[in-house]
Coordinates of C-alpha atoms in Angstrom, one line a residue:
Chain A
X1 CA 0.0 0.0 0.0
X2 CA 1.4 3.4 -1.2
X3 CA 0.5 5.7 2.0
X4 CA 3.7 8.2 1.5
X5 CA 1.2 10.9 2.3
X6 CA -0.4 9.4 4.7
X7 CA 3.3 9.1 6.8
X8 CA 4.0 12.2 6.3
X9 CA 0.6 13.5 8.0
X10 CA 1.4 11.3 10.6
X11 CA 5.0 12.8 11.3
X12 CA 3.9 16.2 10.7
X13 CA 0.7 15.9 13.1
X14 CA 2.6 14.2 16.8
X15 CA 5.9 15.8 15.6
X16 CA 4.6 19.0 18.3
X17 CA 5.2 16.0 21.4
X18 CA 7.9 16.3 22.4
X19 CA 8.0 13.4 25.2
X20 CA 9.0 10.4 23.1
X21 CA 6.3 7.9 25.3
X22 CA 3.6 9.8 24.6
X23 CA 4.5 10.7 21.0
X24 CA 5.0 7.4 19.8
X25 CA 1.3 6.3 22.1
X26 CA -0.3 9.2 20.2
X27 CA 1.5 8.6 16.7
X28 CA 0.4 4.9 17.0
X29 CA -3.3 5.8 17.7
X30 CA -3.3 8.1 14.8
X31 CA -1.6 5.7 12.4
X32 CA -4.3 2.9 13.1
X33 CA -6.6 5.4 11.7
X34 CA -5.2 6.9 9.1
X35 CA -4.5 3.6 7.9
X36 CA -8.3 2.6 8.2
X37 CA -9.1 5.4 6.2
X38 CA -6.7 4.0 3.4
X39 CA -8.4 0.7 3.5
X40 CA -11.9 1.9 3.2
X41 CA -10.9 4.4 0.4
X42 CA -9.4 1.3 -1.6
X43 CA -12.5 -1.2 -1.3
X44 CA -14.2 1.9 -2.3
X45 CA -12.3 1.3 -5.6
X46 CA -9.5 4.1 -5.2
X47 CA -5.8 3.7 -6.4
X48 CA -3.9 3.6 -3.8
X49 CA -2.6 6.8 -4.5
X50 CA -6.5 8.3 -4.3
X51 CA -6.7 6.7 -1.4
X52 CA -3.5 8.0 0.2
X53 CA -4.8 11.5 -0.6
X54 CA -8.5 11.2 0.9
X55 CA -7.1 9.5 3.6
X56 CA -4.9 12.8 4.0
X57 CA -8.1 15.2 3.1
X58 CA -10.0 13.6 6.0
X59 CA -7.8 13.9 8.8
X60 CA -7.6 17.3 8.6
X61 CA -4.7 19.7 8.7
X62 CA -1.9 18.1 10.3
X63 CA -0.6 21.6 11.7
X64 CA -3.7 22.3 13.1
X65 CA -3.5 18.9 14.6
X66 CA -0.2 19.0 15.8
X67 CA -0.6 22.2 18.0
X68 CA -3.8 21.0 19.4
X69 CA -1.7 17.6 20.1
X70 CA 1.7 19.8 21.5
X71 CA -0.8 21.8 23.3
X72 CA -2.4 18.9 25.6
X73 CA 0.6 16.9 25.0
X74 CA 2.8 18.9 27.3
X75 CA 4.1 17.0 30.1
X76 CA 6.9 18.3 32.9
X77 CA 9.0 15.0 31.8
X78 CA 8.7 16.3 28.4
X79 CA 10.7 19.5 28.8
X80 CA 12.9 17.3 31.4
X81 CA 13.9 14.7 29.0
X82 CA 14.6 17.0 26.5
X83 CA 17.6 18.7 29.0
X84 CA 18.6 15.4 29.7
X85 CA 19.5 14.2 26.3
X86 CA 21.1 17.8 25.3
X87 CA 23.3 17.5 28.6
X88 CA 23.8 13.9 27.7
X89 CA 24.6 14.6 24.1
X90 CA 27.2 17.7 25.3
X91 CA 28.9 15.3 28.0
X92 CA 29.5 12.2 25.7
X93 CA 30.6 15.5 23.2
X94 CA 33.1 16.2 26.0
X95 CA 33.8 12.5 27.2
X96 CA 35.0 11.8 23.4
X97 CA 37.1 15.1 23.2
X98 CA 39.2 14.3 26.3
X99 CA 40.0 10.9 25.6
X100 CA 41.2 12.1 22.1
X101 CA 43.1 14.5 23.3
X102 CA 44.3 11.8 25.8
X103 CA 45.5 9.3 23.1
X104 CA 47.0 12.1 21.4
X105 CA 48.8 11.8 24.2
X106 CA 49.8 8.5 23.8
X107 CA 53.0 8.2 21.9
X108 CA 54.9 10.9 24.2
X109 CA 53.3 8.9 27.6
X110 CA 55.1 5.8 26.0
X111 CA 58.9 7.7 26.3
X112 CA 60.2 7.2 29.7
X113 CA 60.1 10.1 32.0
X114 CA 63.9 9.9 32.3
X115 CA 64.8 10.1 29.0
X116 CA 62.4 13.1 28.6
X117 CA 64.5 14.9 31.2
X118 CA 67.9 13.8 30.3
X119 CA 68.6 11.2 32.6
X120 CA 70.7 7.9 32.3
X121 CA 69.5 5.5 35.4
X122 CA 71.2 2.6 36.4
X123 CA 69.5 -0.3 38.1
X124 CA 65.9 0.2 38.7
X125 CA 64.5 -0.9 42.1
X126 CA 61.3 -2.0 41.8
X127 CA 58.7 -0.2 44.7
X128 CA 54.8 -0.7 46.0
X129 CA 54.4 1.8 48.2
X130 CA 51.3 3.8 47.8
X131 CA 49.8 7.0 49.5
X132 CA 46.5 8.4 49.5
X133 CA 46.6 12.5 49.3
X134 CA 43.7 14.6 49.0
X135 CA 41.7 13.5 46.0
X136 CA 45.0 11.6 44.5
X137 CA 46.4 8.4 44.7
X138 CA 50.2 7.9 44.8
X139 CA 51.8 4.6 44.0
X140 CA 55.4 4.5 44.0
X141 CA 56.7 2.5 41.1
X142 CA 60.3 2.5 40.7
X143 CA 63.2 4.2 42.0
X144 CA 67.4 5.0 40.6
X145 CA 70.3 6.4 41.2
X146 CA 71.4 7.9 37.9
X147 CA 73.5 10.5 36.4
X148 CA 72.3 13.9 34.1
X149 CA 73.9 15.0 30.8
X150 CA 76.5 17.1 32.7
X151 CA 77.6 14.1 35.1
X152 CA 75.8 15.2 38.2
X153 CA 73.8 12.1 40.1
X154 CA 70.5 12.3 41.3
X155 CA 67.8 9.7 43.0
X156 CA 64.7 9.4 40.5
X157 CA 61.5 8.3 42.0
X158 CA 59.0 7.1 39.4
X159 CA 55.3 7.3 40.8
X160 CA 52.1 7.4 39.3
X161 CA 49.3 9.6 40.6
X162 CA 45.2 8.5 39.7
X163 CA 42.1 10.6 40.5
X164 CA 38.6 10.5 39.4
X165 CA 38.7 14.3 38.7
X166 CA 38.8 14.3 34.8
X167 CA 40.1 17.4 34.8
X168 CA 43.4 16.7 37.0
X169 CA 44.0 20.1 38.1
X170 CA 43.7 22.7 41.0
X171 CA 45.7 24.5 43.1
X172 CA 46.1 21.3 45.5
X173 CA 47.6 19.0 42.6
X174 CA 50.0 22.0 41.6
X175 CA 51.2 22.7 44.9
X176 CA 52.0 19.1 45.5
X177 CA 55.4 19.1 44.3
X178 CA 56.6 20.9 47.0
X179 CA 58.4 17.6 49.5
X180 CA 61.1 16.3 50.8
X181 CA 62.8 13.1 51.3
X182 CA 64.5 11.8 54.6
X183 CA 66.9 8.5 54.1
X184 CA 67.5 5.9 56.7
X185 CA 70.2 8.5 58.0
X186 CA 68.4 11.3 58.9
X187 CA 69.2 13.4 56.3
X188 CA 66.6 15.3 54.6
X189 CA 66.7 16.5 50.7
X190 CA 64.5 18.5 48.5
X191 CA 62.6 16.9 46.2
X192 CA 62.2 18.0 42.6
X193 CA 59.7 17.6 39.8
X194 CA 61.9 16.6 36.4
X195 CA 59.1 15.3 34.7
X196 CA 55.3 14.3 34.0
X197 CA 53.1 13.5 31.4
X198 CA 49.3 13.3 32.1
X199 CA 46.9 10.6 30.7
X200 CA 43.0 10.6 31.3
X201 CA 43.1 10.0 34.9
X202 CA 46.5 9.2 35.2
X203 CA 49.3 11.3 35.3
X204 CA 52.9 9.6 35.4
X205 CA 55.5 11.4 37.5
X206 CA 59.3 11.6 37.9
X207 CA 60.8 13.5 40.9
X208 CA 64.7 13.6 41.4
X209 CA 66.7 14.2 44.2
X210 CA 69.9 16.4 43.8
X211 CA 73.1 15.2 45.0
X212 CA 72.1 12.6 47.2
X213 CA 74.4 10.3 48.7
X214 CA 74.9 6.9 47.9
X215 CA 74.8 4.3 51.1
X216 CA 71.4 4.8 53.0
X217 CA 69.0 1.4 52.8
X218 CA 65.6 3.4 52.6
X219 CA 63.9 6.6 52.4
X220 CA 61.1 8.5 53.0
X221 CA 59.3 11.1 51.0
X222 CA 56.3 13.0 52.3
X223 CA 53.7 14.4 50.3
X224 CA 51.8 17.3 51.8
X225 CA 48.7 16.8 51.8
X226 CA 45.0 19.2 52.1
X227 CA 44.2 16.7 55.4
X228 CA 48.2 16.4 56.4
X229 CA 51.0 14.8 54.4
X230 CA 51.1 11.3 53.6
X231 CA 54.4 9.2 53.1
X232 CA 56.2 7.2 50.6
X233 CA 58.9 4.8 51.8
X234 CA 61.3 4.2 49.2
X235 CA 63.7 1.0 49.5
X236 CA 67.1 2.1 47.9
X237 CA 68.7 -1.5 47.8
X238 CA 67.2 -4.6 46.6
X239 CA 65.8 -6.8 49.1
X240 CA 65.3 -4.7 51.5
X241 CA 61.6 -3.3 52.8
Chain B
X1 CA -20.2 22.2 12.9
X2 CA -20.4 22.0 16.6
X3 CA -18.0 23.4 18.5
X4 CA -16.3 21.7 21.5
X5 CA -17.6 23.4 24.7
X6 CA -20.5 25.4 23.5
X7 CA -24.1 23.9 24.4
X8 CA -24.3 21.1 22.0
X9 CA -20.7 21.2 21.7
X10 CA -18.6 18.1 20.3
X11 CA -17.5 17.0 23.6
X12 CA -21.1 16.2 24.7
X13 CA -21.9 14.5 21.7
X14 CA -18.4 12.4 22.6
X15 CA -19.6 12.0 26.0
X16 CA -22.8 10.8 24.9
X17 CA -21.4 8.3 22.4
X18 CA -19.1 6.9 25.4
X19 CA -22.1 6.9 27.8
X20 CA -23.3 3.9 25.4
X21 CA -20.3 1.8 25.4
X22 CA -16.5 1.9 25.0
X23 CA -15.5 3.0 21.2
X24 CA -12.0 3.9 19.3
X25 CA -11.7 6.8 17.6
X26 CA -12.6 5.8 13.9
X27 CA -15.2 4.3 15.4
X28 CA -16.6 7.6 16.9
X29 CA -16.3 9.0 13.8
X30 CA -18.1 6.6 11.2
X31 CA -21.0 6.9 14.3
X32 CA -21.4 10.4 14.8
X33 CA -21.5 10.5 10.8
X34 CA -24.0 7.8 10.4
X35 CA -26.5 9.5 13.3
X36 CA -26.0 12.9 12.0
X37 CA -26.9 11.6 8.5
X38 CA -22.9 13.0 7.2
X39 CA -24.0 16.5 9.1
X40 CA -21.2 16.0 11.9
X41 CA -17.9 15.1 9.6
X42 CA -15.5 16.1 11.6
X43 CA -12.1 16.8 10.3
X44 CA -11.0 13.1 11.8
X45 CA -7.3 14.3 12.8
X46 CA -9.1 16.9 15.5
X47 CA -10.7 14.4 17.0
X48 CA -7.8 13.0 19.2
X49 CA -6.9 16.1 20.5
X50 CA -10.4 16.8 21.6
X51 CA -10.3 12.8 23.1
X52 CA -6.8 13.1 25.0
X53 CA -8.3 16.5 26.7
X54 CA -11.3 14.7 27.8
X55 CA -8.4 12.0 29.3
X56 CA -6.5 14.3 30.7
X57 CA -9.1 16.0 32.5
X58 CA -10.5 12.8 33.3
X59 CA -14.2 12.4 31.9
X60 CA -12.8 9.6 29.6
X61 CA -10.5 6.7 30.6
X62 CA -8.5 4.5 27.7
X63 CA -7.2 1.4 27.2
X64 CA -5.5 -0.9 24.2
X65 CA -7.7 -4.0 23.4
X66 CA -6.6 -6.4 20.3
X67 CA -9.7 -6.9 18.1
X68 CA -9.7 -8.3 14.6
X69 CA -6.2 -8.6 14.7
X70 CA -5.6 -4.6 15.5
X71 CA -4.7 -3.2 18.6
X72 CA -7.2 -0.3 19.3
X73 CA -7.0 2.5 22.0
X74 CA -10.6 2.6 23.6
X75 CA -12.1 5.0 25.2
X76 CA -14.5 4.6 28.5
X77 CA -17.0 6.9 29.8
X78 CA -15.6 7.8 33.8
X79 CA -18.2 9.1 36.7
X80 CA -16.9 12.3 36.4
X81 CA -17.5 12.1 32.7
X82 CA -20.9 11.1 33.4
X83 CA -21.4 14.2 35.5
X84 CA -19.8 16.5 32.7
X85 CA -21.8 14.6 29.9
X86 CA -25.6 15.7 32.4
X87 CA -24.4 19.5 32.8
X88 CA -23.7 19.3 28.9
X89 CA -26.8 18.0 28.3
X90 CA -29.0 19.9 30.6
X91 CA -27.4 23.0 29.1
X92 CA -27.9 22.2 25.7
X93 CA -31.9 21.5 26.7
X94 CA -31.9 25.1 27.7
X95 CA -30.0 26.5 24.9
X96 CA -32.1 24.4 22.0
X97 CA -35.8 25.4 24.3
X98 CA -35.0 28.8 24.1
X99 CA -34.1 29.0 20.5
X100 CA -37.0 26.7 19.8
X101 CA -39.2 29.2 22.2
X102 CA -38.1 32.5 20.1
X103 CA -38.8 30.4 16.5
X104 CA -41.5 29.3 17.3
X105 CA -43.0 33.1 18.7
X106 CA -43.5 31.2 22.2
X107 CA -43.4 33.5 25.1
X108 CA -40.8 33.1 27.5

């Protein structure tokens, strides 16, 4: 059956509800009828085309129809639903956006930190500490002595920091990089940020230690924290911790 | 045509149709036709904005029944329909009297 027309009334005439329950309750109402109409005109002896037409002429006009329909039709979880889905829309937008620009990311997250900031390790000790600070949490992944392009040696601490704030920012997480470490002897060093690179969620992190000397079995490193610092303990020789 | 909430108005003549028994809405169409001799051809797409009022303000009730192989939305006369439908009426009685008073020289 050829009811082109007929459809189109039909679209034209519930396409004023915007709740898509109701529309598609209304639109199946009206479509039983119209269709009706288009069987009666045919055993009447029409072509279907004739009878896609009168079926149209009976109904009436479908924009007079459609605000009479929008009019009644207007329910509070109309309107609601409709902010939903454009919030909904503009977040997956956003969700989509940031992990593009987070695989973007991906071939420089894949250098290691040290070689981004010039540094030749030697033996990596493998760590597990991890620290909870603020909304961040700090695992401690791997630690070396290792030497810079002009021969000085430093202690790099590799540690990864994860958060369920997508946008991995604030004055808290930019003040964090202001610690110190304490070895097994006492002595206490300043800590400094060589490197990062941020990932959704994830943000990789190398902190080096100027100068320090060789010898001590373990360290500590705090982590200031918004509720108090938290600590890291470092082991600096293998086996031990 | 009659208009919807004037004496006489399509909703009573709705109403009334529902006070009989449960119909859909082709079907209140093809009747009011066939009683009005083809008088009362309503544009047929009005009529569901006219029903789903009625609905919403509670004088009709509906429900889907399969008959025949279709599934139909029927409509029910409710109590408070029932009410609405004997104001209608009652006004309408007035309204036709009076006109039938003055055609007819009739004093009031």
């Amino acid at each position: 059956m050829n009811t082109n027309r007929s459809m189109a009334w039909l679209r034209e005439a519930v396409g004023g509800i915007k709740y898509p329950p109701d529309r598609r309750r209304v639109e199946k109402e009206l479509y039983a009828h119209v269709m009706q109409r288009n069987r009666d005109f045919l055993k009447a002896g029409c072509t279907e085309r004739e009878a896609d037409e009168k079926a149209c002429a009976v109904m009436g006009d479908p924009v007079e129809v459609r605000r009479d329909l929008a009019a009644i039709h207007r329910p509070f979880w109309g309107y609601t639903f409709l902010i939903l889905r454009l919030l909904l829309f503009a977040v997956a937008v956003w969700g989509v956006l940031f992990h593009m620009s987070g695989f973007l990311k991906l071939g420089q997250y894949l250098v290691p930190l040290s070689a981004q900031a010039g540094m030749t390790p030697e033996q990596w000790i493998s760590q597990n500490g991890k620290a909870h600070c603020g909304d961040y949490t700090f695992r401690l992944c791997r630690a070396a002595y290792a030497a810079d392009e002009s021969g000085q040696s430093w202690l790099l601490l590799e540690l990864r920091a994860t958060t369920l704030d997508p946008l991995l920012g604030g004055p808290f997480y930019s003040a964090l990089w202001d610690q110190e470490l304490q070895d097994s002897r006492g002595r206490v060093y300043s800590v400094k940020l060589l490197s990062q690179k941020e990932l959704v969620f994830n943000t990789r992190i190398l902190l080096g230690v100027k100068d320090m000397e060789p010898g001590a079995d373990w360290a500590v490193l705090t982590l200031p924290g918004p509720e108090g610092p938290a600590w890291l303990t470092v082991r600096l020789k293998e086996g031990i911790g | 045509m009659a208009r919807e909430q004037e004496p006489g108005g399509m909703d009573m003549l709705i109403l009334h149709l529902l006070a009989e028994r449960d119909m859909y809405g082709y079907e209140m169409v093809t009747e009011l036709a066939g009683r009005s001799n083809e008088v009362f051809q309503l544009k047929e797409g009005t009529l569901y904005p006219l029903l789903h009022r009625l609905e919403k303000e509670g004088s009709v009730s509906a429900y889907e029944e399969k008959k025949e192989g279709r599934v139909r939305r029927y409509y029910r006369l409710t109590r408070k329909g029932g009410e609405k439908l004997r104001e209608r009426t009652e006004a309408w009685e007035t309204y036709s009297g009076a006109v039938n008073a003055v055609l007819c020289g009739t004093p009031g």
